[in-house]
Short mmCIF file of C-alpha atoms and ligand atoms in Angstrom, two decimals:
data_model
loop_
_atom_site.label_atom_id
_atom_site.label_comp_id
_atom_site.label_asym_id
_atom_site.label_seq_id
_atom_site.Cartn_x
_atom_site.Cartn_y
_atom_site.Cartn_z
CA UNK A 1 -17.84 12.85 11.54
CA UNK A 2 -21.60 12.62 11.96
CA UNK A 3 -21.72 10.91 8.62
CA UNK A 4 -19.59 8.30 9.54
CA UNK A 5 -19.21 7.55 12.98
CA UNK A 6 -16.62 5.36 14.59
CA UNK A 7 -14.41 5.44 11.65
CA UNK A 8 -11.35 6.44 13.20
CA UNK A 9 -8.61 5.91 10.19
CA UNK A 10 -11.58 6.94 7.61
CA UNK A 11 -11.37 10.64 10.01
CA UNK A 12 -7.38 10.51 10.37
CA UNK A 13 -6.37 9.88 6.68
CA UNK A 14 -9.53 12.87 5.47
CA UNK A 15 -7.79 15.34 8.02
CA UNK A 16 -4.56 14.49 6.76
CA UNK A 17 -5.59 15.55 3.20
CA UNK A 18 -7.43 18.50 3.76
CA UNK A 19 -5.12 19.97 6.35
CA UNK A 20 -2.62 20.32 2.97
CA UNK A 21 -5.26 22.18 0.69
CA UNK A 22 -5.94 25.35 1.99
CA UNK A 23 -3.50 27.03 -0.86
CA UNK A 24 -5.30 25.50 -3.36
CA UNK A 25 -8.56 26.43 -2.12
CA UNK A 26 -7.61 29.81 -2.17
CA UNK A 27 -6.22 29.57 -5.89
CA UNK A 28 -9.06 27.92 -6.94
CA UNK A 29 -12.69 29.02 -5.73
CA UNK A 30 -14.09 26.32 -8.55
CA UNK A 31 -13.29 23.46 -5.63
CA UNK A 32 -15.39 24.58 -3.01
CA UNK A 33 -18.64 26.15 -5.46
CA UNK A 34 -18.78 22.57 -7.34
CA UNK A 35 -18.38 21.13 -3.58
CA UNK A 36 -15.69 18.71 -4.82
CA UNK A 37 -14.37 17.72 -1.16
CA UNK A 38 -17.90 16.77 0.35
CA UNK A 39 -18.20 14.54 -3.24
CA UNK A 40 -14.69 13.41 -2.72
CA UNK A 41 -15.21 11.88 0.94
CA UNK A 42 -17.64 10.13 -0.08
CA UNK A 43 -17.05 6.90 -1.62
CA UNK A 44 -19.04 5.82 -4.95
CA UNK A 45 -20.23 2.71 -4.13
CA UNK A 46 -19.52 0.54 -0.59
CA UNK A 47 -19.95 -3.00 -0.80
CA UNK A 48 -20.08 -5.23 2.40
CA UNK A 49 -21.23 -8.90 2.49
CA UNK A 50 -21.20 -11.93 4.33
CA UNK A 51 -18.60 -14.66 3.43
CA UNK A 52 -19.75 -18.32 5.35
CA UNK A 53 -16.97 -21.05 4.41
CA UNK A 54 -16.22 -24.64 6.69
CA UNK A 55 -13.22 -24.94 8.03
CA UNK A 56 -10.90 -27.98 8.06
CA UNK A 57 -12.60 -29.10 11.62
CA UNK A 58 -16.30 -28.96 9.45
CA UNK A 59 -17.10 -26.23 11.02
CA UNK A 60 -19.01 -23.05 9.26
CA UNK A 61 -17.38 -19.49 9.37
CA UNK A 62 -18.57 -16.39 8.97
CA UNK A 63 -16.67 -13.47 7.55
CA UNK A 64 -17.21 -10.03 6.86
CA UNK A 65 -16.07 -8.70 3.17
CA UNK A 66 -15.61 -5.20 1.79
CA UNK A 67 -15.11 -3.69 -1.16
CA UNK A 68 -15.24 0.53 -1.27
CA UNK A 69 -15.34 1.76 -5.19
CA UNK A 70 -14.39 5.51 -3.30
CA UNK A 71 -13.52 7.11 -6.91
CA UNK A 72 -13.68 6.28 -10.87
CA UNK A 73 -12.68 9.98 -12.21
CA UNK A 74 -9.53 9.14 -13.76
CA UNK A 75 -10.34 5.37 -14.98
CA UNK A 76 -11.60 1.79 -12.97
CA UNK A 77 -11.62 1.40 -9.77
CA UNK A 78 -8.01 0.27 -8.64
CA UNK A 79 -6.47 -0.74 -5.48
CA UNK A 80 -5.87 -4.13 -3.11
CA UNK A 81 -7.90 -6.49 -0.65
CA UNK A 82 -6.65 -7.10 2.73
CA UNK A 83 -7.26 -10.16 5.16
CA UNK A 84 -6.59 -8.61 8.45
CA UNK A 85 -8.43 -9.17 11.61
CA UNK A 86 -8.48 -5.60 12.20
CA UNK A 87 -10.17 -4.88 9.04
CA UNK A 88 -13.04 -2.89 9.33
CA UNK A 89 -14.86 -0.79 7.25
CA UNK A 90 -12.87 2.48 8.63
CA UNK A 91 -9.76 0.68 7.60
CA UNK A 92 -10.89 -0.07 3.92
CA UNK A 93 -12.06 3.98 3.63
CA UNK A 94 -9.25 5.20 4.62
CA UNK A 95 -6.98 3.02 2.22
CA UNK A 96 -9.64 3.69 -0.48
CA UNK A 97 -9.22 7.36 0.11
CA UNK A 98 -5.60 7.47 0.28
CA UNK A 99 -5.55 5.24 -2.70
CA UNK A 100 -7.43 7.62 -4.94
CA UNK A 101 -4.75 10.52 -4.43
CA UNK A 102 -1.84 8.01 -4.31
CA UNK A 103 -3.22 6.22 -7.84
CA UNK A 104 -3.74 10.46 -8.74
CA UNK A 105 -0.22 11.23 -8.28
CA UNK A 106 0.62 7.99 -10.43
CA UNK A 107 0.33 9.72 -13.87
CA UNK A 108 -1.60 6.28 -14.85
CA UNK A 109 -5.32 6.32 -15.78
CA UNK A 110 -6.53 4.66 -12.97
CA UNK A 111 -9.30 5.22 -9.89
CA UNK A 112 -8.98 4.27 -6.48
CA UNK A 113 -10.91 1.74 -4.03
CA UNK A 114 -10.05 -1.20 -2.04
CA UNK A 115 -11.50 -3.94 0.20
CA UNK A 116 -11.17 -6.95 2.24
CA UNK A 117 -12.19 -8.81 5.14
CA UNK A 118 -11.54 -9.49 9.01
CA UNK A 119 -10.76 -13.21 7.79
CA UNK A 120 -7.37 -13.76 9.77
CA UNK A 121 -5.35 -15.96 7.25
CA UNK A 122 -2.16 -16.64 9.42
CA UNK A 123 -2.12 -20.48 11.17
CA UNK A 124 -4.90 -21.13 8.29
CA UNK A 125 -4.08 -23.95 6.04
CA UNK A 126 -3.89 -23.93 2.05
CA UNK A 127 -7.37 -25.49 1.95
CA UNK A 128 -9.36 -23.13 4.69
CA UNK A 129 -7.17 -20.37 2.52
CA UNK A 130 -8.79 -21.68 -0.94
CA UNK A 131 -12.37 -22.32 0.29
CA UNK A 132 -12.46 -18.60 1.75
CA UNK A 133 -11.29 -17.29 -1.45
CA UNK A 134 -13.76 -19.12 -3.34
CA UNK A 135 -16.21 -17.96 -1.21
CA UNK A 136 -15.26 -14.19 -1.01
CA UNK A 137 -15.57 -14.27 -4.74
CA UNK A 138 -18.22 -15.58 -5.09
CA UNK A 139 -19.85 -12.11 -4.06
CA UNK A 140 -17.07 -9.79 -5.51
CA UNK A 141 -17.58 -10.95 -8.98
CA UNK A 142 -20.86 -9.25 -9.42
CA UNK A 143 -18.70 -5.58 -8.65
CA UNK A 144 -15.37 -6.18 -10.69
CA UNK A 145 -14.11 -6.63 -14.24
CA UNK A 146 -11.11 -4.77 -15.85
CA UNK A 147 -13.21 -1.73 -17.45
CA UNK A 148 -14.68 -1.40 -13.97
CA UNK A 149 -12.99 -2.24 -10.74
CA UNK A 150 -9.59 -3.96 -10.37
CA UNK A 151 -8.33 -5.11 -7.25
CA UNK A 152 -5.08 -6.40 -6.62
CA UNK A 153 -3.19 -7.66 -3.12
CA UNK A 154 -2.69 -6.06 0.23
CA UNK A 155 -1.74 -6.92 3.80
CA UNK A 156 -2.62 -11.02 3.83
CA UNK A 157 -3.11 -10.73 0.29
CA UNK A 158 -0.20 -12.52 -1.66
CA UNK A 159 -0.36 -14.41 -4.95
CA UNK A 160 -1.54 -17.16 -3.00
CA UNK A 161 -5.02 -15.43 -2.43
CA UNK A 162 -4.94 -13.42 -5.80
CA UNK A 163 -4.72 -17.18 -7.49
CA UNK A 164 -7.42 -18.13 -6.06
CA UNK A 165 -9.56 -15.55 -6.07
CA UNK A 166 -8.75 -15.41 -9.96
CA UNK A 167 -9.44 -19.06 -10.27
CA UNK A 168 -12.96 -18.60 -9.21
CA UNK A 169 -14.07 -15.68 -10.96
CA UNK A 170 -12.83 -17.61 -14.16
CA UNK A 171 -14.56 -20.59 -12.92
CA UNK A 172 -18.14 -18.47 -12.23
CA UNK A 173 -17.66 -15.94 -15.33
CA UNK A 174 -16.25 -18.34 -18.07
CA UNK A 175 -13.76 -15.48 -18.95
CA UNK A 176 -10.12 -15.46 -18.65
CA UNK A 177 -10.50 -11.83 -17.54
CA UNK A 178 -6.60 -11.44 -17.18
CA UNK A 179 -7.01 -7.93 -16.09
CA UNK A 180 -9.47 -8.42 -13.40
CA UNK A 181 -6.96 -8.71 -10.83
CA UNK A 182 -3.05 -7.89 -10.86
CA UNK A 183 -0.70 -9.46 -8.75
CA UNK A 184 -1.19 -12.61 -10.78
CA UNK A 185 1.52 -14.81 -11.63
CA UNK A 186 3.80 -14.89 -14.02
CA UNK A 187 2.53 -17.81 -16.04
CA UNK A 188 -1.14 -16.69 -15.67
CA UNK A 189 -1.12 -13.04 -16.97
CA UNK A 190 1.43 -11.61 -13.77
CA UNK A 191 3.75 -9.00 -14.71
CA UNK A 192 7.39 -9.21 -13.57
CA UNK A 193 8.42 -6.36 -11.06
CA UNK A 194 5.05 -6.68 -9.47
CA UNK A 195 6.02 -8.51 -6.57
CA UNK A 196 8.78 -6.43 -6.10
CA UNK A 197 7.12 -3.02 -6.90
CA UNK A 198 6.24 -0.98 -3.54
CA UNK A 199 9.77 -1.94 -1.69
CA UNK A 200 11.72 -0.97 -4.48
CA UNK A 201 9.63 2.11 -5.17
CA UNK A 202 9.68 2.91 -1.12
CA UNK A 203 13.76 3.08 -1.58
CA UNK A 204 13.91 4.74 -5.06
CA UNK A 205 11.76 7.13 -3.68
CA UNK A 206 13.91 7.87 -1.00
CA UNK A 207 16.91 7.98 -2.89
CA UNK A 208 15.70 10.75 -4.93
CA UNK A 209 14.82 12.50 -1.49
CA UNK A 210 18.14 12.01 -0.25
CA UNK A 211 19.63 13.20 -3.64
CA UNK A 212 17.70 16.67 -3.02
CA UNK A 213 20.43 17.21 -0.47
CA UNK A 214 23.39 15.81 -2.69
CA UNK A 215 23.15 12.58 -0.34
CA UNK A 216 22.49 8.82 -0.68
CA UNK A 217 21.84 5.68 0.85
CA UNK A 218 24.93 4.28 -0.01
CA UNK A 219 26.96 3.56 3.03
CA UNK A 220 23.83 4.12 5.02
CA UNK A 221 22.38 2.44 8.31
CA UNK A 222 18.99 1.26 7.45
CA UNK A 223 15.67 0.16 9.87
CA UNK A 224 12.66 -1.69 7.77
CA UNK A 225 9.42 -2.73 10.00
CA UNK A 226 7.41 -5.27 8.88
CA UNK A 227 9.07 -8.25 6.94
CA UNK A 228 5.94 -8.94 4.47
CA UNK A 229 6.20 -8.12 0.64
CA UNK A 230 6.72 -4.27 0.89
CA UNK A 231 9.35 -4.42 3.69
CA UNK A 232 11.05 -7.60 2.25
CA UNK A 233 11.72 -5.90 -1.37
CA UNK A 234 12.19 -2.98 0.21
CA UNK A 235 15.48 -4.46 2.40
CA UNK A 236 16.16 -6.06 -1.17
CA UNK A 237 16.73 -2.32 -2.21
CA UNK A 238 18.17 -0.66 0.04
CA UNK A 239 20.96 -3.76 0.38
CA UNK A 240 21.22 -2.69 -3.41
CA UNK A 241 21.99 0.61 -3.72
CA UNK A 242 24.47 -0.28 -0.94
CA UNK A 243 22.22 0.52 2.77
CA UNK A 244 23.34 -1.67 5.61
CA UNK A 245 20.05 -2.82 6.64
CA UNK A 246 19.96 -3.31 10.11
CA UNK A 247 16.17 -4.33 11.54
CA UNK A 248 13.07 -5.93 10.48
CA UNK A 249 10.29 -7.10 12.21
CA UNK A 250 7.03 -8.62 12.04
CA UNK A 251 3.99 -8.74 15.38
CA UNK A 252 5.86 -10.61 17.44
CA UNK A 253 9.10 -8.36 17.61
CA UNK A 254 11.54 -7.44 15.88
CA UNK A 255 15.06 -8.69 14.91
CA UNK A 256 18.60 -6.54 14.98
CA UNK A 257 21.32 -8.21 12.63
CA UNK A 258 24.00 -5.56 12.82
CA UNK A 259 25.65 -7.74 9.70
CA UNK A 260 22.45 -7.11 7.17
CA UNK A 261 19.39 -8.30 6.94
CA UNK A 262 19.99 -11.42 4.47
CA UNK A 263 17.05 -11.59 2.71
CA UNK A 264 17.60 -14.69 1.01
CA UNK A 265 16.96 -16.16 4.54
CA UNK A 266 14.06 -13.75 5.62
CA UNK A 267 12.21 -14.96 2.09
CA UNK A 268 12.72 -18.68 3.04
CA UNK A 269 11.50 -18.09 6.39
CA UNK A 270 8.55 -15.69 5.89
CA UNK A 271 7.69 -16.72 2.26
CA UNK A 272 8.22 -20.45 2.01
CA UNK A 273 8.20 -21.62 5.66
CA UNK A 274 5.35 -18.71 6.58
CA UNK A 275 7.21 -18.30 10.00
CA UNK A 276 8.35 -15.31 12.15
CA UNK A 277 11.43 -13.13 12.79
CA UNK A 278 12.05 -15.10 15.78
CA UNK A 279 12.46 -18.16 13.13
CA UNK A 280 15.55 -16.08 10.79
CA UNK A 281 17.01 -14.99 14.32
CA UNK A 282 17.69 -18.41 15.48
CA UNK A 283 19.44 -19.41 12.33
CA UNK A 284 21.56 -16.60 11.70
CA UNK A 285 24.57 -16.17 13.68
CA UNK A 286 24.88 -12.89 15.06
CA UNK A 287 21.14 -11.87 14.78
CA UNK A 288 18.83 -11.19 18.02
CA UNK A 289 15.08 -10.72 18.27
CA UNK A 290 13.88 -8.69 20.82
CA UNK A 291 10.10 -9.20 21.79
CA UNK A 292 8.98 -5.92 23.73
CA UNK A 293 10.01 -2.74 22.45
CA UNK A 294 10.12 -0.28 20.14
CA UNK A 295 11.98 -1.35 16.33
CA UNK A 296 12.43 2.40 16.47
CA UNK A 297 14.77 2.53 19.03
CA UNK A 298 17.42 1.00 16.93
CA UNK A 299 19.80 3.91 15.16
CA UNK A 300 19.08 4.56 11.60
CA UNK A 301 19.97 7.36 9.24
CA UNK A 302 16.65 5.86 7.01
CA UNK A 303 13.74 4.89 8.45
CA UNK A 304 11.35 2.74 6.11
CA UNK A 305 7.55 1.81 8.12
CA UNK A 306 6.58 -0.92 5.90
CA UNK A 307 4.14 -2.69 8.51
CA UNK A 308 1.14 -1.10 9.13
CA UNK A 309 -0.78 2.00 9.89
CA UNK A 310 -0.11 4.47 13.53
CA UNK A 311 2.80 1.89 14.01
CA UNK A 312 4.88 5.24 14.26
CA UNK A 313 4.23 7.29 16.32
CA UNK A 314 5.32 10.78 18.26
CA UNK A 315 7.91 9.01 20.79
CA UNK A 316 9.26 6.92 18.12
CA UNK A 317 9.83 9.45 15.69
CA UNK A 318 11.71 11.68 18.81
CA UNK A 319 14.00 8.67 19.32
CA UNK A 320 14.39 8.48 15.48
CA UNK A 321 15.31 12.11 15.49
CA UNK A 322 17.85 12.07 18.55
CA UNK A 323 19.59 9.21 16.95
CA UNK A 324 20.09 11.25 13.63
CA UNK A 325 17.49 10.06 11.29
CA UNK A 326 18.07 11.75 7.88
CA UNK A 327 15.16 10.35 5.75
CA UNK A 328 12.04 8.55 6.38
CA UNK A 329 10.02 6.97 3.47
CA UNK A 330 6.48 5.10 4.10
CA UNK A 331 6.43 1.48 2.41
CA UNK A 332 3.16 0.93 4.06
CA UNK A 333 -0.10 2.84 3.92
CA UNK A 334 -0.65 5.89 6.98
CA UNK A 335 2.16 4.48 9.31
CA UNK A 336 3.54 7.42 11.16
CA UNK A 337 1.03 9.44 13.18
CA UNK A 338 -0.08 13.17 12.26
CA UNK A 339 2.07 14.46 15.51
CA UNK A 340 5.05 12.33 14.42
CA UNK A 341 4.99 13.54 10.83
CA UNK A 342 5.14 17.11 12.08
CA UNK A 343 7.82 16.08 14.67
CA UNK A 344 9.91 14.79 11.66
CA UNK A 345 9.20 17.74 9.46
CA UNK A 346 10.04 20.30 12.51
CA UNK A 347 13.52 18.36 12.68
CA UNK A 348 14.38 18.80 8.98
CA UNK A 349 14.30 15.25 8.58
CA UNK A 350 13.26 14.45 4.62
CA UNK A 351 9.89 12.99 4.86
CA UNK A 352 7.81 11.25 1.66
CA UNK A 353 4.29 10.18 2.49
CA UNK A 354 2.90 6.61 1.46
CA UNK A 355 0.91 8.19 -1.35
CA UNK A 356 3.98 8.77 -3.48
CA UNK A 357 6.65 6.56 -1.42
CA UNK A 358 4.62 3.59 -1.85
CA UNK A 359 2.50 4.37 -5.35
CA UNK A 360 4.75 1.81 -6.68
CA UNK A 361 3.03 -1.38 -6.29
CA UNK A 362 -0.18 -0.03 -8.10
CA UNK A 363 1.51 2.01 -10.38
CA UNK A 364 3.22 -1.87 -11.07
CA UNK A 365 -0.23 -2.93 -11.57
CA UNK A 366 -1.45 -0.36 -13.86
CA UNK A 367 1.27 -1.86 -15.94
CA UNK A 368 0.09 -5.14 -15.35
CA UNK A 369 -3.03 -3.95 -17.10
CA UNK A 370 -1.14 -2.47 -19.92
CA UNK A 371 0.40 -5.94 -20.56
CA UNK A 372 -2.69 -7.93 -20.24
CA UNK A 373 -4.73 -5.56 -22.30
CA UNK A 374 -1.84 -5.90 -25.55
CA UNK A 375 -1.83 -9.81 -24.51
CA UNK A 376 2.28 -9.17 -23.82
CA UNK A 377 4.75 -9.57 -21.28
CA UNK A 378 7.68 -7.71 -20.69
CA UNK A 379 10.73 -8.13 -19.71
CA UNK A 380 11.80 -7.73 -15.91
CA UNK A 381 14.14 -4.65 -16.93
CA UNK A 382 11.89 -2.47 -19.35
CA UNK A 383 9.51 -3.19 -16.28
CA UNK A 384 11.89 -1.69 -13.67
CA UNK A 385 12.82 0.91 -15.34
CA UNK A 386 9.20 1.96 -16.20
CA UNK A 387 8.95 1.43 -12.36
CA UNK A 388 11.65 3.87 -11.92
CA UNK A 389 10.59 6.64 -14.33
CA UNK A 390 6.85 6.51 -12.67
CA UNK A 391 8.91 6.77 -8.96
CA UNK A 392 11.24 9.71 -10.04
CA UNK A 393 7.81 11.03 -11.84
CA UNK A 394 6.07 10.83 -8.71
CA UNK A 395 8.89 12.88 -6.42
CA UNK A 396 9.41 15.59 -9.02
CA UNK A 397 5.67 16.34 -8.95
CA UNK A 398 5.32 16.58 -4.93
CA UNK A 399 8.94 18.53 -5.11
CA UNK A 400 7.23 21.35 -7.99
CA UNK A 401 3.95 21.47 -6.51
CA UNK A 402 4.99 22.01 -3.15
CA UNK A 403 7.40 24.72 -4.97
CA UNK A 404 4.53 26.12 -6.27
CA UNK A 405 2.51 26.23 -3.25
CA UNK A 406 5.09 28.23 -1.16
CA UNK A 407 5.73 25.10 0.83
CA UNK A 408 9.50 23.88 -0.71
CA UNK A 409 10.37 20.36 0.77
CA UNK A 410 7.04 19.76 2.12
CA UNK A 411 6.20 16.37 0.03
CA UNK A 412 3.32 16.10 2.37
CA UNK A 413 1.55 19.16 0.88
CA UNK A 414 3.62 18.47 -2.56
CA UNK A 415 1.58 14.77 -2.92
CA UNK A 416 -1.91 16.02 -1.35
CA UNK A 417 -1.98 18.96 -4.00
CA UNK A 418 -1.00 17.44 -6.96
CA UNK A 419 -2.94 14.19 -6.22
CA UNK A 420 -6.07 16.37 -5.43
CA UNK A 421 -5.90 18.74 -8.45
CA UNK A 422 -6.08 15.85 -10.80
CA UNK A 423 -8.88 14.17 -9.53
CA UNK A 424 -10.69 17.11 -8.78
CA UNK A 425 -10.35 18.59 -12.45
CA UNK A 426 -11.84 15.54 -13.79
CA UNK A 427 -14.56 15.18 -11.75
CA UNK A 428 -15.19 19.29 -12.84
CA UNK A 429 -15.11 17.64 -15.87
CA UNK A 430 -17.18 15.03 -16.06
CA UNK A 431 -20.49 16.95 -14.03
CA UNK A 432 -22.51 16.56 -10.86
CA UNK A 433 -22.42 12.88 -10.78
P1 LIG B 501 2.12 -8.30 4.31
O1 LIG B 501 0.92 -8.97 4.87
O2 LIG B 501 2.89 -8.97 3.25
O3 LIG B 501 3.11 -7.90 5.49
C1 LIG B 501 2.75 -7.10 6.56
C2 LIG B 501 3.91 -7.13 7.53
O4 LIG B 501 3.70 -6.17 8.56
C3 LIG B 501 4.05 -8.48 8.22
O5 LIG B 501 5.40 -8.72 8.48
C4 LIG B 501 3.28 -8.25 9.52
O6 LIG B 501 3.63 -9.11 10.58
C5 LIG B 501 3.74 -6.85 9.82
N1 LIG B 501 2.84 -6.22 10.78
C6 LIG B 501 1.51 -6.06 10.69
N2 LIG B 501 1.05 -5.45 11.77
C7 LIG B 501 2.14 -5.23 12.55
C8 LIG B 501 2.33 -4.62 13.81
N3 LIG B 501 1.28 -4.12 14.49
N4 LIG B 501 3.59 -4.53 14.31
C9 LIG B 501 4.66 -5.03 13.62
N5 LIG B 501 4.52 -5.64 12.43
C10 LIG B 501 3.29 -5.72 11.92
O7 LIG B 501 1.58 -6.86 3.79
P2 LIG B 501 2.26 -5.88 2.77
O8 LIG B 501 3.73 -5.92 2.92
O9 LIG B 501 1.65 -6.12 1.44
O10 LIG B 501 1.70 -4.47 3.27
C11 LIG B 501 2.33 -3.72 4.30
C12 LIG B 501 1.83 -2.29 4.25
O11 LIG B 501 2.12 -1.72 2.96
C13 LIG B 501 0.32 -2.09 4.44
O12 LIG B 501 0.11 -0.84 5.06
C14 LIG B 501 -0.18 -2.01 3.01
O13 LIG B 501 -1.43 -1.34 2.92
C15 LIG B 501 0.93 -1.21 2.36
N6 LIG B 501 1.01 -1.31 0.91
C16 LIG B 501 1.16 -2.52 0.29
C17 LIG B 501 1.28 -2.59 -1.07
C18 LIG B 501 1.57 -3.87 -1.77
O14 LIG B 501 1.87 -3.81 -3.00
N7 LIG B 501 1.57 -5.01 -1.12
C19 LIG B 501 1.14 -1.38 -1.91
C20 LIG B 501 1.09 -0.15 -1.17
C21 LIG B 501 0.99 -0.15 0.19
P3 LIG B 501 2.64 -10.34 10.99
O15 LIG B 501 2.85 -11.34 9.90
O16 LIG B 501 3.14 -10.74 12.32
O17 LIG B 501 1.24 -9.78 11.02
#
């Protein structure tokens, strides 16, 4: 705490992990001699500059960018940027921490970092968008490259941003680097299933949860927060494999359309149009948004946070409960509290943390790498299905090791264990460094 002070999501998401590995401390007194936790809080490398771009009205801005290189044990540095207001550099260590267990538990050969800025790119236009890019880059290129650190999208991150950010490392390196960046598109080294990835993995994952228990989502009243890439693909899904989707939202509220979210409209309205719930509510019959309130107050039997981190908390996972939850899968990164996840676990409710629920969207890029590595492109279902063998993959591991451990059905302690005992083996391996 003393080390790094103020960094409130860095302390929750450290806690979080360590509170899971006091079995496999005990197993293994290797851990604590070579002092692998105090080397695994700590990141690498940390990266933070200034980013000055002019706005439309001439005027100069000032930004703050990020990148954390937390841990390169297992291959390159590999996880997203986010352009949030809130961003911090508490919020980029604790998704650089998570992401290191998360890419872990993957099975790929990939590390884990991440980065960003506090530039707020919501109400900007395309141009103020490009020129911030530009200028982001134009620092981050000095830290990346595909042998060394990879970063993809994230909240405010779409292919938008990754476009341009790829346009101007090309521009300063003189490289078509394809695998500098994932999340590209598909005629400039993108890899189908990408966009798609974490939503779909978020629902396969808790399929096979709900399968544990010889039950599925089929039939199933469904509640998604957030309506931004994971939540969007992840409604996709779960409409799919036959959930009734019943509520999205985004900041401004949150919309209940008791006939199914159609997400043919949401994508029109938050993809092409960049509007707000309030937006699809008007236009489809039947469909209300509500402003104040809780999206958790609306009965599910699967309960998918795709928005944001703490958005879930201990009063809206005992509504949750009393209106029969069954399942709860993270799409986004940290988004139910610690005292919620316990509240959930207490209840018997199946619960799959965002390491392995959401590990699809990197594990997506990792084959994004493979295909711009072989100079290929493969088809959208060979990618899928890879996408569902790494998913399945991921749940069978949390399901052994928690077996293992003493803890069955805890996929909490199931992901932090398995995800820790890789890394930590190969940084064993490799020496002090
Ligand atoms: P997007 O920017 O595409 O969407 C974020 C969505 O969450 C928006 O609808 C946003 O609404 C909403 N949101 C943000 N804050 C709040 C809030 N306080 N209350 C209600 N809604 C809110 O981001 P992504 O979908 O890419 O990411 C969502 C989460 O998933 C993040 O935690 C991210 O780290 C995680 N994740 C993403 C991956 C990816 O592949 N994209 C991979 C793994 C995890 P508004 O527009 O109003 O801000």
């Amino acid at each position: 705490l003393r080390r790094n002070p103020g960094e409130v999501e860095f302390h929750q998401a450290v806690r979080e992990v360590f509170d899971s590995l006091g079995p496999v401390l005990r197993k293994h007194p290797m851990y604590t001699e070579a002092a692998v936790l105090a080397r695994v809080c700590e990141p690498e490398r940390q990266v933070i500059f200034r980013v000055p771009w002019v706005d439309d009205a001439g005027q100069v801005q000032i930004n703050r960018g990020f990148r954390v290189e937390f841990n390169s044990a297992l291959g390159p540095f590999k996880g997203g940027l986010r352009f949030h207001p809130s961003v911090y550099l508490g919020i980029v260590k604790f998704l650089g921490f998570e992401q290191v267990f998360k890419n872990s538990l993957s099975g790929l050969p990939i590390g884990g970092g991440k980065g960003g800025s506090d530039f707020d790119p919501r109400g900007r236009s395309d141009g103020e968008v490009m020129r911030f890019c530009q200028s982001f880059m134009t620092e981050l290129y000095r830290h990346i490259g595909e042998h060394t650190d990879v970063p993809a999208g994230d909240t405010g991150v779409g292919r938008r941003e990754i476009g341009y950010l790829f346009g101007q490392y090309k521009r300063i390196t003189n490289r078509y680097e394809s695998g500098v960046l994932t999340g590209k598109g598909i005629s400039w080294g993108g890899s189908l299933v990408r966009t798609e990835a974490t939503g779909f993995g978020a629902v396969l994952f808790a399929e096979r949860m709900l399968e544990t228990r010889r039950e599925a989502l089929d039939g199933r009243r469904v509640v998604v927060s957030g309506s931004g890439n994971v939540a969007t693909y992840a409604i996709a899904k779960a409409r799919d494999l036959g959930g009734q989707v019943v509520a999205c939202s985004d900041s401004s509220g949150y919309v209940v359309d008791e006939a199914g979210i159609d997400v043919e409209l949401l994508r029109q309205v938050k993809e092409v149009e960049r509007g707000r719930v309030g937006d699809y509510a008007a236009r489809r019959p039947g469909a209300r948004l509500v402003e104040d309130g809780s999206i958790w107050d609306v009965p599910a039997d699967v309960a998918l946070p795709c928005a944001t981190q703490n958005e879930l908390d201990e009063p809206a996972a005992k509504q949750l409960v009393a209106n029969g939850v069954v399942a709860v899968a993270e799409g986004a990164n940290m988004p139910t509290t610690p005292a919620a996840v316990e509240l959930l676990q207490a209840a018997g409710v199946l619960f799959g943390p965002g390491k392995a629920a959401n590990a699809g969207g990197v594990a997506t890029s990792a084959l994004e790498m493979q295909q711009n590595a072989s100079r290929d492109s493969w088809t959208f279902e060979y990618t899928e299905e890879r996408l569902a063998q790494t998913m399945a993959g991921i749940h069978d591991r949390c399901v052994e090791t928690a077996d293992e451990y003493g803890s069955p059905g805890d996929y909490v302690l199931g992901a932090n264990i398995a995800g820790f005992t890789k890394v930590a083996d190969a940084m064993l391996a490799l020496g002090v460094i």
